[in-house]
Amino acid sequence: MDDADHEAARRDLVASLRRRLDVDERTLAAIGSVPRHAFVPEGHRSRAYADRPLPIGHDQTISAPHMVALMTDLLDVGPGDRVLEVGTGCGYHAAVVAEIVGPGNVYSVEYVPELAESARERLRRLGYDVTVQAGDGRTAFRDEAPFDAAYLTCAPTDAVPDQIVERVRSGGRVVAPVGRAGAQRLVRLTIGAEGVDREDHGGVRFVPMR
Ligand code: SAH
C-alpha cells in the first residue's frame, strides 16, 4: 500500500465512523488527519484503517478507531485545553487528541519504557508536540496539574485512582475504562466542586492498568 492507498482507506474509515457514531465533526476531522498506519507495526499496516484493535508489542494493543473517536469525543476538549493521557502505547490516541487541543497540550505517561521511548520518537518524527514520560500514571506529571481533562487507555480494577482525578480541575472530565477483564465499563467523570458526577458509556475491553 502506498500513501494514496492509506489516505483513501482513512477517508473510508472516517465516512464509516460518521455513519455509525454520534460524535462531533471535530473528532472525525482529527481521526481523518492522523496517519494511523505510521503508528502500527509494519506487518499490520495494510489493516491500519480497519476498525479494530491491533497489537503494538509488549502484549499491548492500539484501540480500535471507533473507541478512540468515542473517548476523544467524551473528553469534550477544544483548542488550548491541557490533557493528561495515561497509557501512551504507540502514541496514536495522543496524536488524535493533539490534533484537537494543539501543540504542547498533551502530556502522556507510559508504563513500559520501550513503548514510551518509541512513541516519543514517532510522535516527534510525525510533527506532534506531545510530552511523553515513562512511568506510572498515578504519579507522573504532578507538577503539570491541573489538567482540563484526563483519560486512561488501561483499566483500573475498581475505580479511577484518586491521584489522577485530583489532577483535573473543577469542571474538567476524566474518561476511563474501569473494571476487571470481562466486566469493564467506559465511564466519564465530571469533576465538580460538590463532588464527582459519573456517567456509564457501556461495556469495553482494555488492557489492565498496572
Ligand atoms: N492509547 C494507546 C493505547 C495503549 S494500550 C495507543 O493509542 O496506542 C494501554 C497502555 O497503557 C499500554 O501501553 C500499557 O503499558 C499502559 N499502562 C498500563 N498501566 C499503566 C500505568 N499504571 N501507567 C501508565 N501506563 C500504563
PDB file of C-alpha atoms and ligand atoms in Angstrom:
ATOM      1  CA  MET A   1       0.000   0.000   0.000  1.00  0.00           C
ATOM      2  CA  ASP A   2       1.325   3.479  -0.801  1.00  0.00           C
ATOM      3  CA  ASP A   3       0.399   6.836   0.741  1.00  0.00           C
ATOM      4  CA  ALA A   4      -2.542   7.344  -1.628  1.00  0.00           C
ATOM      5  CA  ASP A   5      -3.995   3.934  -0.635  1.00  0.00           C
ATOM      6  CA  HIS A   6      -3.611   4.784   3.052  1.00  0.00           C
ATOM      7  CA  GLU A   7      -5.308   8.130   2.527  1.00  0.00           C
ATOM      8  CA  ALA A   8      -8.226   6.566   0.686  1.00  0.00           C
ATOM      9  CA  ALA A   9      -8.605   3.915   3.391  1.00  0.00           C
ATOM     10  CA  ARG A  10      -8.556   6.620   6.061  1.00  0.00           C
ATOM     11  CA  ARG A  11     -11.293   8.611   4.269  1.00  0.00           C
ATOM     12  CA  ASP A  12     -13.432   5.448   4.109  1.00  0.00           C
ATOM     13  CA  LEU A  13     -12.864   4.833   7.811  1.00  0.00           C
ATOM     14  CA  VAL A  14     -13.980   8.369   8.704  1.00  0.00           C
ATOM     15  CA  ALA A  15     -17.079   8.023   6.500  1.00  0.00           C
ATOM     16  CA  SER A  16     -17.979   4.773   8.212  1.00  0.00           C
ATOM     17  CA  LEU A  17     -17.429   6.240  11.709  1.00  0.00           C
ATOM     18  CA  ARG A  18     -19.627   9.212  10.749  1.00  0.00           C
ATOM     19  CA  ARG A  19     -22.471   6.820   9.841  1.00  0.00           C
ATOM     20  CA  ARG A  20     -22.101   4.635  12.929  1.00  0.00           C
ATOM     21  CA  LEU A  21     -21.189   7.020  15.761  1.00  0.00           C
ATOM     22  CA  ASP A  22     -22.753  10.104  17.248  1.00  0.00           C
ATOM     23  CA  VAL A  23     -19.557  12.149  17.520  1.00  0.00           C
ATOM     24  CA  ASP A  24     -18.527  15.702  16.719  1.00  0.00           C
ATOM     25  CA  GLU A  25     -17.149  16.614  13.264  1.00  0.00           C
ATOM     26  CA  ARG A  26     -14.071  17.937  15.084  1.00  0.00           C
ATOM     27  CA  THR A  27     -13.373  14.441  16.429  1.00  0.00           C
ATOM     28  CA  LEU A  28     -13.838  12.909  12.965  1.00  0.00           C
ATOM     29  CA  ALA A  29     -11.522  15.530  11.442  1.00  0.00           C
ATOM     30  CA  ALA A  30      -8.839  14.556  13.970  1.00  0.00           C
ATOM     31  CA  ILE A  31      -9.192  10.854  13.072  1.00  0.00           C
ATOM     32  CA  GLY A  32      -9.030  11.903   9.414  1.00  0.00           C
ATOM     33  CA  SER A  33      -5.743  13.742   9.976  1.00  0.00           C
ATOM     34  CA  VAL A  34      -3.652  11.194  11.895  1.00  0.00           C
ATOM     35  CA  PRO A  35      -1.755   8.596   9.803  1.00  0.00           C
ATOM     36  CA  ARG A  36      -2.679   5.503  11.888  1.00  0.00           C
ATOM     37  CA  HIS A  37      -0.546   3.330   9.580  1.00  0.00           C
ATOM     38  CA  ALA A  38       2.546   5.134  10.872  1.00  0.00           C
ATOM     39  CA  PHE A  39       1.712   4.004  14.431  1.00  0.00           C
ATOM     40  CA  VAL A  40       1.188   0.272  13.880  1.00  0.00           C
ATOM     41  CA  PRO A  41       3.899  -2.358  13.346  1.00  0.00           C
ATOM     42  CA  GLU A  42       4.899  -2.820   9.706  1.00  0.00           C
ATOM     43  CA  GLY A  43       3.276  -6.236   9.395  1.00  0.00           C
ATOM     44  CA  HIS A  44      -0.133  -4.748  10.267  1.00  0.00           C
ATOM     45  CA  ARG A  45      -0.040  -1.628   8.079  1.00  0.00           C
ATOM     46  CA  SER A  46      -2.443  -2.985   5.483  1.00  0.00           C
ATOM     47  CA  ARG A  47      -5.046  -3.271   8.260  1.00  0.00           C
ATOM     48  CA  ALA A  48      -4.318   0.123   9.827  1.00  0.00           C
ATOM     49  CA  TYR A  49      -7.669   1.586   8.743  1.00  0.00           C
ATOM     50  CA  ALA A  50      -9.857  -1.370   9.619  1.00  0.00           C
ATOM     51  CA  ASP A  51     -11.965  -0.528  12.662  1.00  0.00           C
ATOM     52  CA  ARG A  52     -10.266  -2.941  15.019  1.00  0.00           C
ATOM     53  CA  PRO A  53      -7.551  -3.053  17.684  1.00  0.00           C
ATOM     54  CA  LEU A  54      -4.043  -4.103  16.610  1.00  0.00           C
ATOM     55  CA  PRO A  55      -1.064  -5.461  18.561  1.00  0.00           C
ATOM     56  CA  ILE A  56       1.757  -2.974  19.203  1.00  0.00           C
ATOM     57  CA  GLY A  57       4.206  -5.268  21.053  1.00  0.00           C
ATOM     58  CA  HIS A  58       4.848  -5.866  24.767  1.00  0.00           C
ATOM     59  CA  ASP A  59       1.412  -7.570  24.976  1.00  0.00           C
ATOM     60  CA  GLN A  60      -0.323  -4.214  24.440  1.00  0.00           C
ATOM     61  CA  THR A  61      -2.776  -3.070  21.788  1.00  0.00           C
ATOM     62  CA  ILE A  62      -3.791   0.115  19.997  1.00  0.00           C
ATOM     63  CA  SER A  63      -7.550   0.620  20.470  1.00  0.00           C
ATOM     64  CA  ALA A  64      -9.956   0.353  17.545  1.00  0.00           C
ATOM     65  CA  PRO A  65     -10.576   3.712  15.827  1.00  0.00           C
ATOM     66  CA  HIS A  66     -14.233   3.891  16.951  1.00  0.00           C
ATOM     67  CA  MET A  67     -13.090   3.587  20.586  1.00  0.00           C
ATOM     68  CA  VAL A  68     -10.505   6.348  20.124  1.00  0.00           C
ATOM     69  CA  ALA A  69     -13.189   8.517  18.483  1.00  0.00           C
ATOM     70  CA  LEU A  70     -15.729   7.855  21.236  1.00  0.00           C
ATOM     71  CA  MET A  71     -13.271   8.515  24.083  1.00  0.00           C
ATOM     72  CA  THR A  72     -11.918  11.647  22.409  1.00  0.00           C
ATOM     73  CA  ASP A  73     -15.452  12.932  21.918  1.00  0.00           C
ATOM     74  CA  LEU A  74     -16.374  12.252  25.565  1.00  0.00           C
ATOM     75  CA  LEU A  75     -13.334  14.266  26.692  1.00  0.00           C
ATOM     76  CA  ASP A  76     -15.052  17.274  25.130  1.00  0.00           C
ATOM     77  CA  VAL A  77     -11.868  19.334  24.790  1.00  0.00           C
ATOM     78  CA  GLY A  78     -11.027  22.190  22.454  1.00  0.00           C
ATOM     79  CA  PRO A  79      -8.012  24.193  21.278  1.00  0.00           C
ATOM     80  CA  GLY A  80      -5.724  25.180  24.162  1.00  0.00           C
ATOM     81  CA  ASP A  81      -7.073  22.636  26.671  1.00  0.00           C
ATOM     82  CA  ARG A  82      -4.393  20.665  28.536  1.00  0.00           C
ATOM     83  CA  VAL A  83      -4.873  16.914  28.643  1.00  0.00           C
ATOM     84  CA  LEU A  84      -3.285  14.046  30.598  1.00  0.00           C
ATOM     85  CA  GLU A  85      -3.147  10.625  28.898  1.00  0.00           C
ATOM     86  CA  VAL A  86      -2.358   7.510  30.955  1.00  0.00           C
ATOM     87  CA  GLY A  87      -1.108   4.733  28.638  1.00  0.00           C
ATOM     88  CA  THR A  88       0.726   6.165  25.620  1.00  0.00           C
ATOM     89  CA  GLY A  89       1.104   2.810  23.868  1.00  0.00           C
ATOM     90  CA  CYS A  90       2.149   3.633  20.319  1.00  0.00           C
ATOM     91  CA  GLY A  91       1.058   7.280  20.642  1.00  0.00           C
ATOM     92  CA  TYR A  92      -1.881   7.154  18.216  1.00  0.00           C
ATOM     93  CA  HIS A  93      -4.597   8.286  20.616  1.00  0.00           C
ATOM     94  CA  ALA A  94      -2.338  11.081  21.907  1.00  0.00           C
ATOM     95  CA  ALA A  95      -1.879  12.303  18.314  1.00  0.00           C
ATOM     96  CA  VAL A  96      -5.660  12.356  17.752  1.00  0.00           C
ATOM     97  CA  VAL A  97      -6.194  14.431  20.900  1.00  0.00           C
ATOM     98  CA  ALA A  98      -3.244  16.690  19.969  1.00  0.00           C
ATOM     99  CA  GLU A  99      -4.967  17.440  16.635  1.00  0.00           C
ATOM    100  CA  ILE A 100      -7.790  18.977  18.692  1.00  0.00           C
ATOM    101  CA  VAL A 101      -6.017  20.728  21.578  1.00  0.00           C
ATOM    102  CA  GLY A 102      -2.918  21.806  19.641  1.00  0.00           C
ATOM    103  CA  PRO A 103       0.854  21.566  20.154  1.00  0.00           C
ATOM    104  CA  GLY A 104       2.300  21.258  23.660  1.00  0.00           C
ATOM    105  CA  ASN A 105      -1.003  20.467  25.356  1.00  0.00           C
ATOM    106  CA  VAL A 106      -0.956  16.660  25.631  1.00  0.00           C
ATOM    107  CA  TYR A 107       1.030  15.017  28.452  1.00  0.00           C
ATOM    108  CA  SER A 108       1.230  11.257  28.166  1.00  0.00           C
ATOM    109  CA  VAL A 109       2.673   8.660  30.531  1.00  0.00           C
ATOM    110  CA  GLU A 110       3.521   5.073  29.586  1.00  0.00           C
ATOM    111  CA  TYR A 111       4.472   2.263  31.995  1.00  0.00           C
ATOM    112  CA  VAL A 112       6.651   0.274  29.548  1.00  0.00           C
ATOM    113  CA  PRO A 113       9.859   2.304  28.988  1.00  0.00           C
ATOM    114  CA  GLU A 114      10.472   0.863  25.484  1.00  0.00           C
ATOM    115  CA  LEU A 115       6.965   1.852  24.354  1.00  0.00           C
ATOM    116  CA  ALA A 116       7.398   5.343  25.853  1.00  0.00           C
ATOM    117  CA  GLU A 117      10.692   5.789  24.030  1.00  0.00           C
ATOM    118  CA  SER A 118       9.417   4.645  20.637  1.00  0.00           C
ATOM    119  CA  ALA A 119       6.165   6.625  20.941  1.00  0.00           C
ATOM    120  CA  ARG A 120       8.099   9.779  21.846  1.00  0.00           C
ATOM    121  CA  GLU A 121      10.352   9.347  18.814  1.00  0.00           C
ATOM    122  CA  ARG A 122       7.426   8.514  16.480  1.00  0.00           C
ATOM    123  CA  LEU A 123       5.319  11.485  17.605  1.00  0.00           C
ATOM    124  CA  ARG A 124       8.273  13.821  17.170  1.00  0.00           C
ATOM    125  CA  ARG A 125       9.026  12.470  13.698  1.00  0.00           C
ATOM    126  CA  LEU A 126       5.396  12.946  12.650  1.00  0.00           C
ATOM    127  CA  GLY A 127       5.376  16.513  13.974  1.00  0.00           C
ATOM    128  CA  TYR A 128       3.262  16.062  17.113  1.00  0.00           C
ATOM    129  CA  ASP A 129       4.381  18.131  20.095  1.00  0.00           C
ATOM    130  CA  VAL A 130       3.307  15.682  22.834  1.00  0.00           C
ATOM    131  CA  THR A 131       5.238  15.289  26.094  1.00  0.00           C
ATOM    132  CA  VAL A 132       5.847  11.580  26.758  1.00  0.00           C
ATOM    133  CA  GLN A 133       7.186  10.247  30.046  1.00  0.00           C
ATOM    134  CA  ALA A 134       7.932   6.689  31.143  1.00  0.00           C
ATOM    135  CA  GLY A 135       6.348   5.905  34.489  1.00  0.00           C
ATOM    136  CA  ASP A 136       3.141   5.243  36.392  1.00  0.00           C
ATOM    137  CA  GLY A 137       0.041   7.277  35.577  1.00  0.00           C
ATOM    138  CA  ARG A 138      -0.730   7.617  39.278  1.00  0.00           C
ATOM    139  CA  THR A 139       2.296   9.827  39.865  1.00  0.00           C
ATOM    140  CA  ALA A 140       3.501  11.290  36.548  1.00  0.00           C
ATOM    141  CA  PHE A 141       3.101  14.967  35.625  1.00  0.00           C
ATOM    142  CA  ARG A 142       2.038  16.057  39.111  1.00  0.00           C
ATOM    143  CA  ASP A 143       3.754  19.395  38.537  1.00  0.00           C
ATOM    144  CA  GLU A 144       1.722  19.992  35.369  1.00  0.00           C
ATOM    145  CA  ALA A 145      -1.652  19.821  37.149  1.00  0.00           C
ATOM    146  CA  PRO A 146      -4.343  20.974  36.966  1.00  0.00           C
ATOM    147  CA  PHE A 147      -5.412  19.496  33.610  1.00  0.00           C
ATOM    148  CA  ASP A 148      -8.645  20.300  31.800  1.00  0.00           C
ATOM    149  CA  ALA A 149      -9.195  16.611  31.157  1.00  0.00           C
ATOM    150  CA  ALA A 150      -7.579  13.203  31.609  1.00  0.00           C
ATOM    151  CA  TYR A 151      -8.140   9.774  30.078  1.00  0.00           C
ATOM    152  CA  LEU A 152      -6.856   6.270  30.674  1.00  0.00           C
ATOM    153  CA  THR A 153      -6.257   3.681  27.962  1.00  0.00           C
ATOM    154  CA  CYS A 154      -5.699   0.946  30.556  1.00  0.00           C
ATOM    155  CA  ALA A 155      -8.309  -0.209  33.058  1.00  0.00           C
ATOM    156  CA  PRO A 156      -8.014   0.176  36.824  1.00  0.00           C
ATOM    157  CA  THR A 157      -9.874  -2.632  38.617  1.00  0.00           C
ATOM    158  CA  ASP A 158     -12.134  -0.708  40.977  1.00  0.00           C
ATOM    159  CA  ALA A 159     -12.140   2.991  40.178  1.00  0.00           C
ATOM    160  CA  VAL A 160     -10.041   5.711  38.573  1.00  0.00           C
ATOM    161  CA  PRO A 161      -7.220   6.305  41.104  1.00  0.00           C
ATOM    162  CA  ASP A 162      -7.822   9.425  43.235  1.00  0.00           C
ATOM    163  CA  GLN A 163      -4.346  10.711  42.368  1.00  0.00           C
ATOM    164  CA  ILE A 164      -5.465  11.037  38.733  1.00  0.00           C
ATOM    165  CA  VAL A 165      -8.897  12.525  39.483  1.00  0.00           C
ATOM    166  CA  GLU A 166      -7.233  15.116  41.735  1.00  0.00           C
ATOM    167  CA  ARG A 167      -5.065  16.336  38.873  1.00  0.00           C
ATOM    168  CA  VAL A 168      -8.104  17.526  36.885  1.00  0.00           C
ATOM    169  CA  ARG A 169      -9.569  20.987  37.511  1.00  0.00           C
ATOM    170  CA  SER A 170     -13.084  21.561  38.745  1.00  0.00           C
ATOM    171  CA  GLY A 171     -15.413  21.321  35.751  1.00  0.00           C
ATOM    172  CA  GLY A 172     -12.956  19.030  33.948  1.00  0.00           C
ATOM    173  CA  ARG A 173     -13.502  15.454  32.797  1.00  0.00           C
ATOM    174  CA  VAL A 174     -11.920  12.021  33.197  1.00  0.00           C
ATOM    175  CA  VAL A 175     -12.694   9.256  30.680  1.00  0.00           C
ATOM    176  CA  ALA A 176     -11.615   5.712  31.543  1.00  0.00           C
ATOM    177  CA  PRO A 177     -12.351   2.012  31.276  1.00  0.00           C
ATOM    178  CA  VAL A 178     -12.931   0.638  34.782  1.00  0.00           C
ATOM    179  CA  GLY A 179     -13.237  -2.950  35.967  1.00  0.00           C
ATOM    180  CA  ARG A 180     -11.846  -6.460  35.653  1.00  0.00           C
ATOM    181  CA  ALA A 181     -11.428  -8.228  32.308  1.00  0.00           C
ATOM    182  CA  GLY A 182     -14.850  -9.261  31.044  1.00  0.00           C
ATOM    183  CA  ALA A 183     -16.697  -6.704  33.162  1.00  0.00           C
ATOM    184  CA  GLN A 184     -15.245  -3.347  32.166  1.00  0.00           C
ATOM    185  CA  ARG A 185     -17.342  -0.222  31.691  1.00  0.00           C
ATOM    186  CA  LEU A 186     -16.355   3.008  29.978  1.00  0.00           C
ATOM    187  CA  VAL A 187     -17.034   5.838  32.421  1.00  0.00           C
ATOM    188  CA  ARG A 188     -16.906   9.604  32.247  1.00  0.00           C
ATOM    189  CA  LEU A 189     -16.374  11.559  35.440  1.00  0.00           C
ATOM    190  CA  THR A 190     -17.143  15.267  35.575  1.00  0.00           C
ATOM    191  CA  ILE A 191     -15.302  16.902  38.442  1.00  0.00           C
ATOM    192  CA  GLY A 192     -17.500  19.325  40.359  1.00  0.00           C
ATOM    193  CA  ALA A 193     -16.926  21.499  43.411  1.00  0.00           C
ATOM    194  CA  GLU A 194     -19.586  19.447  45.226  1.00  0.00           C
ATOM    195  CA  GLY A 195     -18.389  16.039  44.079  1.00  0.00           C
ATOM    196  CA  VAL A 196     -17.870  13.860  41.047  1.00  0.00           C
ATOM    197  CA  ASP A 197     -20.618  13.054  38.546  1.00  0.00           C
ATOM    198  CA  ARG A 198     -20.255   9.573  36.952  1.00  0.00           C
ATOM    199  CA  GLU A 199     -21.773   8.529  33.608  1.00  0.00           C
ATOM    200  CA  ASP A 200     -21.675   4.988  32.199  1.00  0.00           C
ATOM    201  CA  HIS A 201     -20.902   4.643  28.465  1.00  0.00           C
ATOM    202  CA  GLY A 202     -21.172   0.895  28.018  1.00  0.00           C
ATOM    203  CA  GLY A 203     -19.082  -2.268  28.092  1.00  0.00           C
ATOM    204  CA  VAL A 204     -15.477  -2.133  26.809  1.00  0.00           C
ATOM    205  CA  ARG A 205     -12.296  -4.218  26.704  1.00  0.00           C
ATOM    206  CA  PHE A 206      -8.935  -2.664  27.607  1.00  0.00           C
ATOM    207  CA  VAL A 207      -5.634  -3.949  28.979  1.00  0.00           C
ATOM    208  CA  PRO A 208      -5.407  -3.763  32.780  1.00  0.00           C
ATOM    209  CA  MET A 209      -3.719  -0.805  34.466  1.00  0.00           C
ATOM    210  CA  ARG A 210      -0.510  -1.930  36.181  1.00  0.00           C
TER     211      ARG A 210
HETATM  212  N1  SAH B   1      -3.543   4.942  23.655  1.00  0.00           N
HETATM  213  C1  SAH B   1      -2.724   3.845  23.214  1.00  0.00           C
HETATM  214  C2  SAH B   1      -3.251   2.519  23.679  1.00  0.00           C
HETATM  215  C3  SAH B   1      -2.284   1.889  24.613  1.00  0.00           C
HETATM  216  S1  SAH B   1      -2.766   0.375  25.405  1.00  0.00           S
HETATM  217  C4  SAH B   1      -2.487   3.893  21.724  1.00  0.00           C
HETATM  218  O1  SAH B   1      -3.086   4.710  21.028  1.00  0.00           O
HETATM  219  O2  SAH B   1      -1.676   3.085  21.252  1.00  0.00           O
HETATM  220  C5  SAH B   1      -2.617   0.842  27.107  1.00  0.00           C
HETATM  221  C6  SAH B   1      -1.239   1.211  27.591  1.00  0.00           C
HETATM  222  O3  SAH B   1      -1.335   1.512  28.985  1.00  0.00           O
HETATM  223  C7  SAH B   1      -0.198   0.112  27.461  1.00  0.00           C
HETATM  224  O4  SAH B   1       0.841   0.535  26.639  1.00  0.00           O
HETATM  225  C8  SAH B   1       0.272  -0.117  28.915  1.00  0.00           C
HETATM  226  O5  SAH B   1       1.645  -0.395  29.015  1.00  0.00           O
HETATM  227  C9  SAH B   1      -0.082   1.213  29.578  1.00  0.00           C
HETATM  228  N2  SAH B   1      -0.229   1.170  31.043  1.00  0.00           N
HETATM  229  C10 SAH B   1      -0.709   0.171  31.818  1.00  0.00           C
HETATM  230  N3  SAH B   1      -0.668   0.518  33.122  1.00  0.00           N
HETATM  231  C11 SAH B   1      -0.155   1.786  33.191  1.00  0.00           C
HETATM  232  C12 SAH B   1       0.160   2.697  34.270  1.00  0.00           C
HETATM  233  N4  SAH B   1      -0.059   2.384  35.537  1.00  0.00           N
HETATM  234  N5  SAH B   1       0.694   3.910  33.953  1.00  0.00           N
HETATM  235  C13 SAH B   1       0.951   4.235  32.647  1.00  0.00           C
HETATM  236  N6  SAH B   1       0.683   3.410  31.596  1.00  0.00           N
HETATM  237  C14 SAH B   1       0.138   2.202  31.850  1.00  0.00           C
END
